[in-house]
Short mmCIF file of C-alpha atoms and ligand atoms in Angstrom, two decimals:
data_model
loop_
_atom_site.label_atom_id
_atom_site.label_comp_id
_atom_site.label_asym_id
_atom_site.label_seq_id
_atom_site.Cartn_x
_atom_site.Cartn_y
_atom_site.Cartn_z
CA MET A 1 58.74 60.16 124.95
CA THR A 2 57.28 57.35 127.01
CA ASN A 3 57.77 53.63 126.81
CA SER A 4 55.13 51.64 128.63
CA TRP A 5 57.17 48.42 128.60
CA SER A 6 60.25 48.00 130.70
CA ARG A 7 63.38 46.97 128.87
CA ARG A 8 63.72 43.89 131.06
CA ARG A 9 60.23 42.76 130.14
CA PHE A 10 60.93 43.29 126.44
CA VAL A 11 64.11 41.27 126.55
CA ARG A 12 62.34 38.47 128.38
CA ILE A 13 59.58 38.28 125.82
CA THR A 14 61.71 38.41 122.69
CA GLY A 15 64.72 36.49 123.91
CA GLY A 16 66.83 39.61 123.35
CA ALA A 17 68.76 40.32 120.22
CA ALA A 18 67.62 37.30 118.29
CA VAL A 19 64.35 38.88 117.12
CA GLY A 20 63.67 37.15 113.85
CA ALA A 21 67.35 37.25 112.92
CA SER A 22 68.80 34.88 110.37
CA VAL A 23 72.37 34.52 109.15
CA THR A 24 72.81 35.08 105.43
CA GLY A 25 75.32 33.45 103.13
CA SER A 26 77.75 36.34 103.69
CA GLY A 27 77.63 35.63 107.42
CA LEU A 28 75.67 38.83 108.09
CA ALA A 29 72.54 38.57 110.17
CA ARG A 30 69.52 40.22 108.62
CA ALA A 31 66.38 40.35 110.72
CA ALA A 32 63.18 39.26 109.00
CA VAL A 33 60.89 42.21 108.23
CA PRO A 34 57.65 41.68 110.13
CA ASP A 35 54.35 42.30 108.35
CA SER A 36 53.16 44.70 111.01
CA PRO A 37 55.24 46.09 113.85
CA LEU A 38 53.74 45.31 117.23
CA ARG A 39 53.49 48.84 118.60
CA PRO A 40 52.40 52.28 117.39
CA THR A 41 54.83 54.57 115.59
CA ARG A 42 56.80 56.89 117.88
CA HIS A 43 58.77 60.05 117.17
CA ALA A 44 62.21 61.21 118.29
CA LYS A 45 64.11 64.08 116.67
CA VAL A 46 67.20 61.90 116.44
CA VAL A 47 67.37 58.11 116.26
CA ILE A 48 70.76 56.57 117.06
CA VAL A 49 71.26 53.05 115.75
CA GLY A 50 73.73 51.00 117.81
CA ALA A 51 74.55 51.14 121.53
CA GLY A 52 78.27 50.49 121.30
CA LEU A 53 80.65 53.14 122.62
CA SER A 54 80.09 55.33 119.57
CA GLY A 55 76.28 55.38 119.62
CA LEU A 56 76.19 55.91 123.38
CA MET A 57 78.73 58.73 123.13
CA ALA A 58 76.58 60.33 120.42
CA ALA A 59 73.66 60.21 122.86
CA ARG A 60 75.74 61.80 125.61
CA GLU A 61 76.90 64.56 123.30
CA LEU A 62 73.37 65.28 122.03
CA GLU A 63 72.24 65.67 125.62
CA ARG A 64 75.21 67.91 126.44
CA LEU A 65 74.37 70.12 123.48
CA GLY A 66 70.78 70.47 124.75
CA GLU A 67 68.97 67.93 122.52
CA ARG A 68 66.94 65.50 124.65
CA SER A 69 64.61 64.14 121.97
CA PHE A 70 66.51 61.05 120.89
CA VAL A 71 66.31 57.30 121.19
CA VAL A 72 69.09 54.70 120.95
CA LEU A 73 68.09 51.43 119.26
CA GLU A 74 70.31 48.41 119.88
CA ALA A 75 69.94 44.99 118.24
CA ARG A 76 71.51 43.01 121.10
CA ASP A 77 70.13 42.56 124.60
CA ARG A 78 73.13 44.43 126.01
CA VAL A 79 75.14 47.60 125.45
CA GLY A 80 78.84 47.80 124.60
CA GLY A 81 78.99 46.25 121.11
CA ARG A 82 82.55 45.08 120.57
CA THR A 83 83.39 45.49 124.28
CA LEU A 84 82.22 42.65 126.50
CA ASN A 85 82.99 41.74 130.11
CA MET A 86 82.79 38.11 131.21
CA PRO A 87 82.62 37.17 134.90
CA ILE A 88 85.45 34.88 136.08
CA GLY A 89 84.56 34.51 139.77
CA ASP A 90 85.16 36.42 143.01
CA GLY A 91 83.60 39.52 141.48
CA HIS A 92 86.26 39.75 138.77
CA VAL A 93 85.64 40.10 135.05
CA VAL A 94 87.80 39.63 131.98
CA GLU A 95 87.29 41.48 128.71
CA VAL A 96 86.79 39.32 125.62
CA GLY A 97 86.52 42.33 123.30
CA GLY A 98 88.11 45.79 123.29
CA GLU A 99 90.20 46.29 126.39
CA TRP A 100 93.40 48.37 126.54
CA ILE A 101 93.90 52.11 126.34
CA GLY A 102 97.11 54.07 125.97
CA PRO A 103 98.80 57.47 125.85
CA GLY A 104 97.41 59.87 123.25
CA GLN A 105 93.91 58.39 123.49
CA ASP A 106 92.53 61.65 124.80
CA ALA A 107 88.85 61.06 123.99
CA ILE A 108 88.56 57.93 126.13
CA ALA A 109 90.80 59.37 128.86
CA GLU A 110 88.54 62.41 129.19
CA LEU A 111 85.36 60.32 129.06
CA ILE A 112 86.35 57.85 131.78
CA ARG A 113 87.55 60.74 133.95
CA ASP A 114 84.14 62.44 133.56
CA LEU A 115 82.33 59.17 134.29
CA GLY A 116 84.46 58.56 137.39
CA ILE A 117 85.92 55.30 136.01
CA GLY A 118 89.53 54.52 136.89
CA ALA A 119 92.28 52.81 134.89
CA PHE A 120 95.34 50.85 136.00
CA ASP A 121 98.63 49.81 134.42
CA ALA A 122 98.55 46.48 132.57
CA TYR A 123 101.18 44.04 133.88
CA TYR A 124 104.39 44.08 131.85
CA GLU A 125 107.11 43.52 134.48
CA GLY A 126 109.52 40.81 133.37
CA ASP A 127 110.33 39.17 130.07
CA THR A 128 108.05 38.92 127.06
CA THR A 129 107.97 35.55 125.25
CA TYR A 130 108.44 35.53 121.46
CA ASP A 131 107.82 32.73 118.98
CA ILE A 132 109.18 34.03 115.70
CA GLN A 133 110.23 31.91 112.73
CA GLY A 134 109.93 28.82 114.91
CA THR A 135 112.28 30.06 117.64
CA ILE A 136 111.02 30.70 121.15
CA SER A 137 112.93 33.40 123.02
CA ARG A 138 112.39 35.58 126.07
CA GLY A 139 113.42 39.13 126.84
CA LEU A 140 112.55 42.73 126.18
CA LEU A 141 112.98 42.08 122.43
CA PRO A 142 113.03 38.86 120.41
CA ASP A 143 116.30 37.02 119.87
CA VAL A 144 117.71 38.66 116.73
CA THR A 145 121.02 39.17 115.00
CA PHE A 146 122.36 42.71 114.67
CA GLY A 147 121.58 42.63 110.94
CA GLU A 148 117.96 41.59 111.54
CA ALA A 149 117.47 44.33 114.13
CA VAL A 150 118.89 46.99 111.80
CA ASP A 151 116.76 45.78 108.88
CA PHE A 152 113.57 45.83 110.95
CA ALA A 153 114.34 49.30 112.35
CA LYS A 154 115.03 50.64 108.83
CA VAL A 155 111.78 49.31 107.35
CA ALA A 156 109.74 50.37 110.39
CA TRP A 157 111.19 53.88 110.12
CA GLN A 158 110.30 54.07 106.40
CA LEU A 159 106.75 52.94 107.13
CA ASP A 160 106.36 55.47 109.91
CA ARG A 161 107.73 58.27 107.74
CA LEU A 162 105.37 57.41 104.89
CA SER A 163 102.37 57.31 107.22
CA LYS A 164 103.17 60.77 108.56
CA LYS A 165 102.82 62.21 105.05
CA LEU A 166 99.11 61.32 104.95
CA PRO A 167 96.51 63.99 105.72
CA LEU A 168 94.98 63.00 109.07
CA GLY A 169 91.73 61.09 108.61
CA GLU A 170 91.62 61.69 104.84
CA PRO A 171 94.04 59.18 103.30
CA TRP A 172 92.21 59.32 99.95
CA LEU A 173 93.58 62.88 99.56
CA ALA A 174 97.23 61.81 99.97
CA ASP A 175 99.69 62.30 97.11
CA GLY A 176 99.66 59.06 95.13
CA ALA A 177 96.70 57.74 97.18
CA LYS A 178 95.47 55.49 94.34
CA GLU A 179 98.85 53.79 93.89
CA LEU A 180 99.27 53.36 97.65
CA ASP A 181 95.78 51.84 97.81
CA GLN A 182 96.47 49.49 94.89
CA SER A 183 99.61 48.15 96.58
CA THR A 184 99.51 45.67 99.39
CA PHE A 185 101.45 46.15 102.59
CA GLY A 186 103.05 42.74 101.90
CA ALA A 187 104.37 43.79 98.47
CA TRP A 188 105.76 47.04 99.94
CA LEU A 189 107.56 45.02 102.65
CA GLU A 190 109.01 42.55 100.15
CA GLU A 191 110.59 45.38 98.19
CA ARG A 192 112.28 46.82 101.25
CA ALA A 193 113.11 44.02 103.69
CA ALA A 194 116.61 42.55 103.41
CA THR A 195 116.00 39.72 105.89
CA SER A 196 113.18 37.20 106.37
CA PHE A 197 112.88 38.37 109.98
CA THR A 198 111.32 41.74 109.04
CA PRO A 199 108.33 40.36 107.08
CA SER A 200 107.83 37.76 109.84
CA VAL A 201 107.51 40.45 112.47
CA PHE A 202 105.17 42.50 110.27
CA ARG A 203 103.11 39.35 109.69
CA LEU A 204 102.80 39.12 113.46
CA ILE A 205 101.82 42.81 113.61
CA GLY A 206 99.36 42.47 110.70
CA ARG A 207 97.52 39.57 112.34
CA ALA A 208 97.46 41.31 115.72
CA VAL A 209 96.45 44.79 114.60
CA TRP A 210 94.30 44.20 111.49
CA SER A 211 93.40 40.53 111.81
CA GLY A 212 94.78 39.85 108.34
CA TYR A 213 97.91 39.08 106.37
CA PRO A 214 100.07 41.90 104.93
CA GLN A 215 99.87 40.28 101.46
CA ARG A 216 96.15 41.06 101.27
CA THR A 217 95.98 44.36 103.14
CA SER A 218 95.99 47.73 101.40
CA LEU A 219 99.17 49.74 102.02
CA LEU A 220 97.11 52.97 102.17
CA TRP A 221 94.88 51.44 104.88
CA VAL A 222 97.91 50.46 106.99
CA LEU A 223 99.39 53.95 106.61
CA HIS A 224 96.05 55.58 107.49
CA TYR A 225 95.68 53.39 110.57
CA LEU A 226 99.18 54.24 111.80
CA ARG A 227 98.70 57.95 111.01
CA SER A 228 95.46 57.99 112.98
CA ALA A 229 97.27 56.52 116.01
CA GLY A 230 100.31 58.81 115.74
CA GLY A 231 102.73 56.23 114.31
CA LEU A 232 103.86 52.61 114.43
CA LEU A 233 105.24 52.63 117.98
CA PRO A 234 102.01 53.80 119.67
CA VAL A 235 100.24 50.90 117.94
CA ILE A 236 102.70 48.09 118.59
CA LEU A 237 104.08 48.97 122.03
CA ASN A 238 102.39 47.23 124.93
CA ASP A 239 103.93 49.18 127.80
CA GLY A 240 103.61 52.87 126.88
CA GLY A 241 101.58 52.14 123.73
CA ALA A 242 97.99 51.24 122.89
CA GLN A 243 98.05 48.30 125.35
CA ASP A 244 99.29 50.37 128.30
CA GLN A 245 96.34 50.48 130.68
CA ARG A 246 93.15 48.63 131.60
CA ILE A 247 89.80 49.94 132.77
CA ASP A 248 88.60 49.35 136.35
CA GLY A 249 85.73 46.87 136.23
CA GLY A 250 86.36 46.03 132.55
CA SER A 251 85.85 48.24 129.48
CA GLN A 252 82.15 47.39 129.10
CA VAL A 253 81.46 49.46 132.21
CA ILE A 254 82.04 52.58 130.10
CA SER A 255 79.01 51.73 127.94
CA GLU A 256 76.98 50.68 130.96
CA ARG A 257 77.74 54.00 132.65
CA LEU A 258 76.88 55.93 129.48
CA ALA A 259 73.62 53.99 129.15
CA ALA A 260 72.44 54.41 132.76
CA PRO A 261 70.94 57.93 132.46
CA LEU A 262 69.17 57.13 129.17
CA GLU A 263 66.48 54.98 130.81
CA ASP A 264 63.63 54.52 128.29
CA ARG A 265 65.56 56.37 125.58
CA LEU A 266 67.63 53.20 125.16
CA LEU A 267 65.78 50.24 123.65
CA LEU A 268 67.53 46.87 123.55
CA GLY A 269 66.53 43.96 121.32
CA ARG A 270 65.66 46.42 118.53
CA PRO A 271 67.50 45.42 115.34
CA VAL A 272 66.91 48.22 112.86
CA LEU A 273 65.69 46.68 109.62
CA ARG A 274 65.09 49.69 107.40
CA ILE A 275 65.83 53.40 107.31
CA GLU A 276 63.75 55.53 104.94
CA ASP A 277 64.79 59.06 104.08
CA ARG A 278 62.30 60.61 101.67
CA ALA A 279 62.55 64.38 102.24
CA PRO A 280 60.55 66.47 102.94
CA ARG A 281 58.74 63.68 104.77
CA ARG A 282 60.02 62.64 108.18
CA MET A 283 62.55 59.82 108.20
CA ARG A 284 61.31 56.37 109.23
CA VAL A 285 63.33 53.83 111.18
CA VAL A 286 61.75 50.38 111.23
CA THR A 287 62.36 47.68 113.84
CA PRO A 288 60.40 44.44 114.29
CA ILE A 289 58.67 45.95 117.31
CA GLU A 290 57.89 49.52 116.33
CA THR A 291 58.65 52.21 113.79
CA PHE A 292 60.15 55.56 114.70
CA THR A 293 59.87 58.79 112.79
CA ALA A 294 62.86 61.12 113.08
CA ASP A 295 64.46 64.27 111.67
CA ARG A 296 67.98 62.81 111.69
CA VAL A 297 69.49 59.34 112.14
CA ILE A 298 72.97 58.48 113.42
CA VAL A 299 74.15 55.02 112.38
CA ALA A 300 76.89 54.04 114.86
CA MET A 301 78.55 50.81 113.74
CA ALA A 302 81.21 49.47 111.36
CA PRO A 303 80.48 49.99 107.63
CA ALA A 304 80.16 46.20 107.18
CA ASP A 305 77.43 46.04 109.81
CA THR A 306 75.30 48.63 107.97
CA MET A 307 74.79 45.97 105.27
CA ARG A 308 72.11 44.41 107.47
CA ILE A 309 69.96 47.53 107.15
CA THR A 310 67.89 48.33 104.07
CA PHE A 311 68.23 51.99 103.12
CA GLN A 312 65.48 53.62 101.07
CA PRO A 313 66.35 55.29 98.80
CA GLU A 314 69.56 53.37 98.22
CA LEU A 315 72.75 54.90 99.62
CA PRO A 316 75.15 56.64 97.20
CA LYS A 317 77.07 54.06 95.15
CA PRO A 318 80.50 54.78 96.70
CA ARG A 319 79.06 54.38 100.22
CA LEU A 320 77.50 51.07 99.18
CA ALA A 321 80.79 49.93 97.66
CA LEU A 322 82.57 50.88 100.88
CA ALA A 323 80.16 48.93 103.08
CA SER A 324 79.97 45.85 100.87
CA GLY A 325 83.75 45.82 100.40
CA TRP A 326 84.15 46.03 104.18
CA ALA A 327 81.76 43.11 104.67
CA ARG A 328 83.74 40.82 102.34
CA LEU A 329 87.23 41.30 103.75
CA PRO A 330 89.53 38.29 104.12
CA ARG A 331 89.71 38.75 107.89
CA LEU A 332 91.06 36.02 110.12
CA PRO A 333 88.06 34.95 112.19
CA LEU A 334 89.14 35.84 115.68
CA ILE A 335 88.57 34.27 119.09
CA LYS A 336 89.66 36.03 122.27
CA ALA A 337 89.90 33.56 125.13
CA ALA A 338 91.01 33.66 128.75
CA MET A 339 92.59 30.72 130.59
CA LEU A 340 92.13 31.05 134.34
CA TYR A 341 94.64 29.96 137.05
CA ASP A 342 94.66 30.16 140.82
CA THR A 343 97.76 32.43 140.68
CA PRO A 344 99.67 34.33 137.98
CA PHE A 345 102.44 31.71 138.37
CA TRP A 346 104.51 33.00 135.43
CA ARG A 347 105.30 36.23 137.30
CA ALA A 348 107.46 34.38 139.87
CA GLU A 349 109.48 33.00 136.94
CA GLY A 350 110.30 36.50 135.68
CA LEU A 351 107.76 36.41 132.84
CA ASN A 352 105.18 39.10 132.18
CA GLY A 353 102.73 36.64 130.59
CA ALA A 354 102.90 38.34 127.18
CA MET A 355 103.65 36.18 124.12
CA GLN A 356 103.82 37.29 120.50
CA SER A 357 104.02 34.89 117.59
CA ASP A 358 104.16 35.07 113.79
CA ARG A 359 102.88 31.55 113.25
CA SER A 360 101.72 29.33 116.10
CA PRO A 361 97.98 28.81 116.67
CA ILE A 362 98.10 31.54 119.30
CA GLN A 363 98.91 34.97 117.88
CA LEU A 364 99.15 36.87 121.15
CA VAL A 365 98.93 36.25 124.88
CA PHE A 366 98.55 38.86 127.62
CA ASP A 367 98.57 38.71 131.40
CA ASN A 368 95.01 39.76 132.11
CA SER A 369 94.98 38.92 135.80
CA PRO A 370 92.94 41.12 138.14
CA GLU A 371 94.90 44.15 139.31
CA ASP A 372 95.40 42.64 142.78
CA GLY A 373 96.89 39.45 141.29
CA SER A 374 94.48 37.33 143.37
CA MET A 375 94.13 34.92 140.44
CA GLY A 376 95.96 34.40 137.16
CA VAL A 377 94.49 35.07 133.72
CA LEU A 378 96.20 34.53 130.37
CA SER A 379 94.20 36.04 127.51
CA CYS A 380 94.89 34.56 124.08
CA PHE A 381 94.04 35.74 120.56
CA PHE A 382 93.83 33.11 117.84
CA SER A 383 92.02 32.15 114.68
CA ILE A 384 90.68 28.70 113.92
CA VAL A 385 91.54 29.27 110.24
CA GLU A 386 95.17 28.98 111.35
CA ALA A 387 94.41 26.22 113.87
CA PRO A 388 91.68 23.93 112.53
CA HIS A 389 92.45 21.44 115.33
CA LEU A 390 91.03 24.04 117.73
CA ALA A 391 87.71 24.35 115.90
CA ASP A 392 85.80 22.31 118.46
CA ARG A 393 85.14 24.12 121.76
CA ALA A 394 86.30 21.29 124.08
CA ALA A 395 89.35 20.49 121.92
CA ARG A 396 90.13 24.18 121.95
CA GLU A 397 90.32 24.46 125.71
CA HIS A 398 92.70 21.50 126.01
CA GLY A 399 94.68 22.49 122.92
CA LEU A 400 95.19 25.99 124.25
CA ARG A 401 96.46 24.71 127.60
CA ARG A 402 99.06 22.63 125.76
CA GLU A 403 100.05 25.63 123.64
CA LEU A 404 100.37 27.82 126.73
CA ALA A 405 102.52 25.13 128.38
CA ARG A 406 105.01 25.49 125.48
CA TYR A 407 105.53 29.10 126.53
CA PHE A 408 104.93 29.15 130.27
CA GLY A 409 105.78 25.61 131.41
CA PRO A 410 103.68 22.65 132.68
CA ARG A 411 101.79 24.73 135.27
CA ALA A 412 99.89 26.20 132.34
CA LEU A 413 98.15 22.80 132.07
CA GLU A 414 96.60 23.30 135.52
CA ALA A 415 93.94 25.82 134.53
CA ILE A 416 90.93 26.24 136.79
CA GLY A 417 88.61 27.72 134.17
CA TYR A 418 88.22 29.01 130.66
CA VAL A 419 86.06 31.66 128.95
CA GLU A 420 86.01 32.79 125.32
CA LYS A 421 84.23 34.87 122.73
CA ASP A 422 84.22 33.80 119.09
CA TRP A 423 83.73 37.07 117.20
CA SER A 424 83.47 35.31 113.85
CA THR A 425 80.09 33.84 114.75
CA ASP A 426 78.64 36.96 116.35
CA PRO A 427 75.44 37.93 114.54
CA TRP A 428 75.87 41.70 115.07
CA SER A 429 79.60 42.34 114.64
CA THR A 430 81.19 41.46 111.33
CA GLY A 431 84.59 40.55 112.74
CA CYS A 432 86.26 43.02 115.03
CA ILE A 433 89.27 44.66 113.42
CA THR A 434 89.77 45.23 109.76
CA PRO A 435 92.32 44.25 107.10
CA LEU A 436 91.02 46.55 104.33
CA THR A 437 91.93 45.16 100.91
CA PRO A 438 93.27 47.29 98.01
CA GLY A 439 90.94 49.77 96.32
CA ILE A 440 88.22 50.15 98.95
CA LEU A 441 89.57 53.24 100.71
CA THR A 442 90.07 55.34 97.58
CA ALA A 443 86.78 54.18 96.03
CA GLY A 444 84.58 55.11 98.98
CA GLY A 445 86.68 56.35 101.91
CA GLU A 446 85.28 59.88 101.91
CA HIS A 447 81.84 58.35 102.55
CA LEU A 448 83.03 57.03 105.92
CA ARG A 449 81.90 60.32 107.43
CA LYS A 450 80.00 62.14 104.64
CA PRO A 451 76.30 62.19 105.60
CA ALA A 452 73.94 60.46 103.16
CA GLY A 453 71.00 62.86 103.15
CA ARG A 454 69.85 63.05 106.76
CA ILE A 455 71.80 59.93 107.79
CA HIS A 456 75.01 60.61 109.75
CA TRP A 457 77.73 58.03 110.36
CA ALA A 458 79.53 57.24 113.62
CA GLY A 459 81.47 54.12 114.64
CA THR A 460 85.21 53.82 115.22
CA GLU A 461 85.95 53.16 111.55
CA SER A 462 84.89 56.75 110.76
CA ALA A 463 87.27 58.31 113.30
CA LYS A 464 90.16 60.56 112.30
CA ARG A 465 92.17 59.64 115.39
CA TRP A 466 92.60 56.11 116.73
CA CYS A 467 90.44 54.64 113.99
CA GLY A 468 89.57 51.04 114.99
CA TYR A 469 90.03 51.67 118.71
CA MET A 470 87.60 52.47 121.53
CA ASP A 471 89.01 56.00 121.54
CA GLY A 472 88.03 56.42 117.87
CA ALA A 473 84.51 55.13 118.61
CA ILE A 474 84.08 57.82 121.26
CA SER A 475 85.34 60.76 119.19
CA ALA A 476 83.31 59.58 116.17
CA GLY A 477 80.12 59.47 118.27
CA ALA A 478 80.72 62.99 119.56
CA ARG A 479 81.48 64.25 116.04
CA ALA A 480 78.30 62.74 114.57
CA ALA A 481 76.20 64.32 117.35
CA SER A 482 77.60 67.79 116.73
CA GLU A 483 77.07 67.36 112.97
CA VAL A 484 73.42 66.54 113.66
CA ILE A 485 72.95 69.54 115.97
CA ALA A 486 74.50 71.85 113.36
CA SER A 487 72.32 70.44 110.62
CA LEU A 488 69.12 70.64 112.72
CA SER A 489 69.81 74.25 113.62
CA SER A 490 70.50 75.23 110.01
CA GLN A 491 67.20 73.61 108.96
C1 LIG B 501 88.58 41.04 120.32
C2 LIG B 501 88.68 42.53 120.24
C3 LIG B 501 89.74 43.17 120.85
C4 LIG B 501 89.84 44.56 120.79
N1 LIG B 501 90.84 45.16 121.50
C5 LIG B 501 90.82 46.52 121.62
C6 LIG B 501 91.66 47.16 122.55
O1 LIG B 501 92.38 46.52 123.31
N2 LIG B 501 91.63 48.52 122.62
C7 LIG B 501 90.79 49.27 121.84
O2 LIG B 501 90.78 50.50 121.95
N3 LIG B 501 89.95 48.66 120.97
C8 LIG B 501 89.92 47.32 120.86
N4 LIG B 501 89.03 46.70 120.05
C9 LIG B 501 88.16 47.53 119.19
C10 LIG B 501 87.03 48.20 120.00
O3 LIG B 501 86.35 47.23 120.74
C11 LIG B 501 86.10 48.89 119.01
O4 LIG B 501 86.84 49.86 118.29
C12 LIG B 501 84.94 49.64 119.64
O5 LIG B 501 84.34 48.92 120.68
C13 LIG B 501 83.91 49.96 118.53
O6 LIG B 501 82.81 50.66 119.05
P1 LIG B 501 81.66 51.16 118.05
O7 LIG B 501 80.62 51.76 118.91
O8 LIG B 501 82.26 51.97 116.98
O9 LIG B 501 81.10 49.85 117.34
P2 LIG B 501 80.39 48.56 117.99
O10 LIG B 501 80.97 48.29 119.33
O11 LIG B 501 80.48 47.50 116.97
O12 LIG B 501 78.89 49.03 118.17
C14 LIG B 501 77.91 48.90 117.15
C15 LIG B 501 76.60 48.53 117.81
O13 LIG B 501 75.58 48.50 116.82
C16 LIG B 501 74.75 47.38 117.06
N5 LIG B 501 74.07 47.03 115.81
C17 LIG B 501 74.57 46.44 114.71
N6 LIG B 501 73.61 46.31 113.77
C18 LIG B 501 72.48 46.86 114.29
C19 LIG B 501 71.15 47.04 113.79
N7 LIG B 501 70.79 46.67 112.56
N8 LIG B 501 70.23 47.63 114.59
C20 LIG B 501 70.55 48.04 115.85
N9 LIG B 501 71.82 47.89 116.37
C21 LIG B 501 72.77 47.31 115.59
C22 LIG B 501 75.71 46.31 117.55
O14 LIG B 501 75.03 45.30 118.27
C23 LIG B 501 76.65 47.13 118.43
O15 LIG B 501 76.19 47.18 119.76
C24 LIG B 501 88.89 45.31 120.08
C25 LIG B 501 87.81 44.68 119.48
C26 LIG B 501 87.69 43.30 119.59
C27 LIG B 501 86.48 42.63 119.02
#
């Protein structure tokens, strides 16, 4: 396949990902369907939609399995999807999207090894700061009474045990799946917790891991998520858990490295508008610039994001219900920001820069300084729904400094820079992590991976292991590619 235009030239002409895009009432961008695409129809055996980690891994796997006739179509003018590096000076970057990896994430560990990308330990030496139920404390664990600690451990153990009963990656097949999916995680906690401390800590965990409140999140979804990660501890532990290590050069380099050999088989600024699958005719994938014909399509994105694409014929009802349910979740709109300092000053005071809170405007803080410690970076997660006074960008920067000073002292006011990414206003990612509400998983969960005709699904949400994480995105991409190869060869 040839492409007479260079990608750079295309991006310059169209202004990148914004090709005719508009934001609908639901917050989803839907690109306007042009009357006539600008270029002639092209053919590729497989079209991959989405150049996040999952779509790019699908491309790598197709190539490894001997299939070179594919094209990756990406709406944005960059690769990486929900991973994004931002430069912070002196050649350093900070991630404002997906970032940490941890033990048991074998798919990403193997991939970065093969790509020659290194990883290093995140900084956790010293005390963590906690702000729970209005009390600020510092240490390995929050300041708790013996009774609170025992209550939390008991409930956490019950949750872990329940999650381990689920069939891996197929929670809808669990005994009592419907009842578990009708209950909320919050209601389950209320029945079991004997102290107010336990629900407070799970509120903290719910906001951090699923970007939502336990009272509105399906219990089955929480159990599935924990099962896919191997339990509660791997999810919530920083040191030794999912937040254990960072990627050399920032996590977006993984996508950039995967994209490099694709050359003109990766097309940026190509929002896919419509996918037609009318067998025995070839499939058609329509973008504002050109139409592709294909034998198979891999859609590599979150179910909510597929709502921007028109499928003809319509997708099966349960798949539609799954995607539309996913798009309407009561997620906390999330901003990941980084406050920059000339040194990681908190380290000299015995603090590791991590802060975890069940209530304040800032949910979480991490020390995200470069590995050599040549400057200081505190990355913060927060939602303006919980902090309306931080809605304005300038107010936010000053407000955050004041908040950080509550935890790390007055030197936190002396920031030398600030970068942020507001995921709630991103036109191509509907939020980032997912608080699935009751009923969605049992109504349509099996359609997370089940192909719809010749359309195959990738994206981290479809992963059996580490669903929601970069690791899940990678294994899901590889799985979708091998499904496609098997289906093409049985044709
Ligand atoms: C703030 C934040 C923090 C996170 N922290 C971590 C972490 O520390 N560790 C971790 O493992 N994970 C983390 N994650 C999650 C991780 O980033 C994701 O699991 C992973 O990047 C998802 O990859 P994906 O390829 O499945 O989907 P995406 O990255 O969403 O890729 C989908 C791609 O499809 C494109 N697309 C959408 N619609 C169209 C269309 N119509 N046509 C063409 N292209 C389209 C999008 O632009 C995007 O590039 C975090 C995410 C966020 C946002």
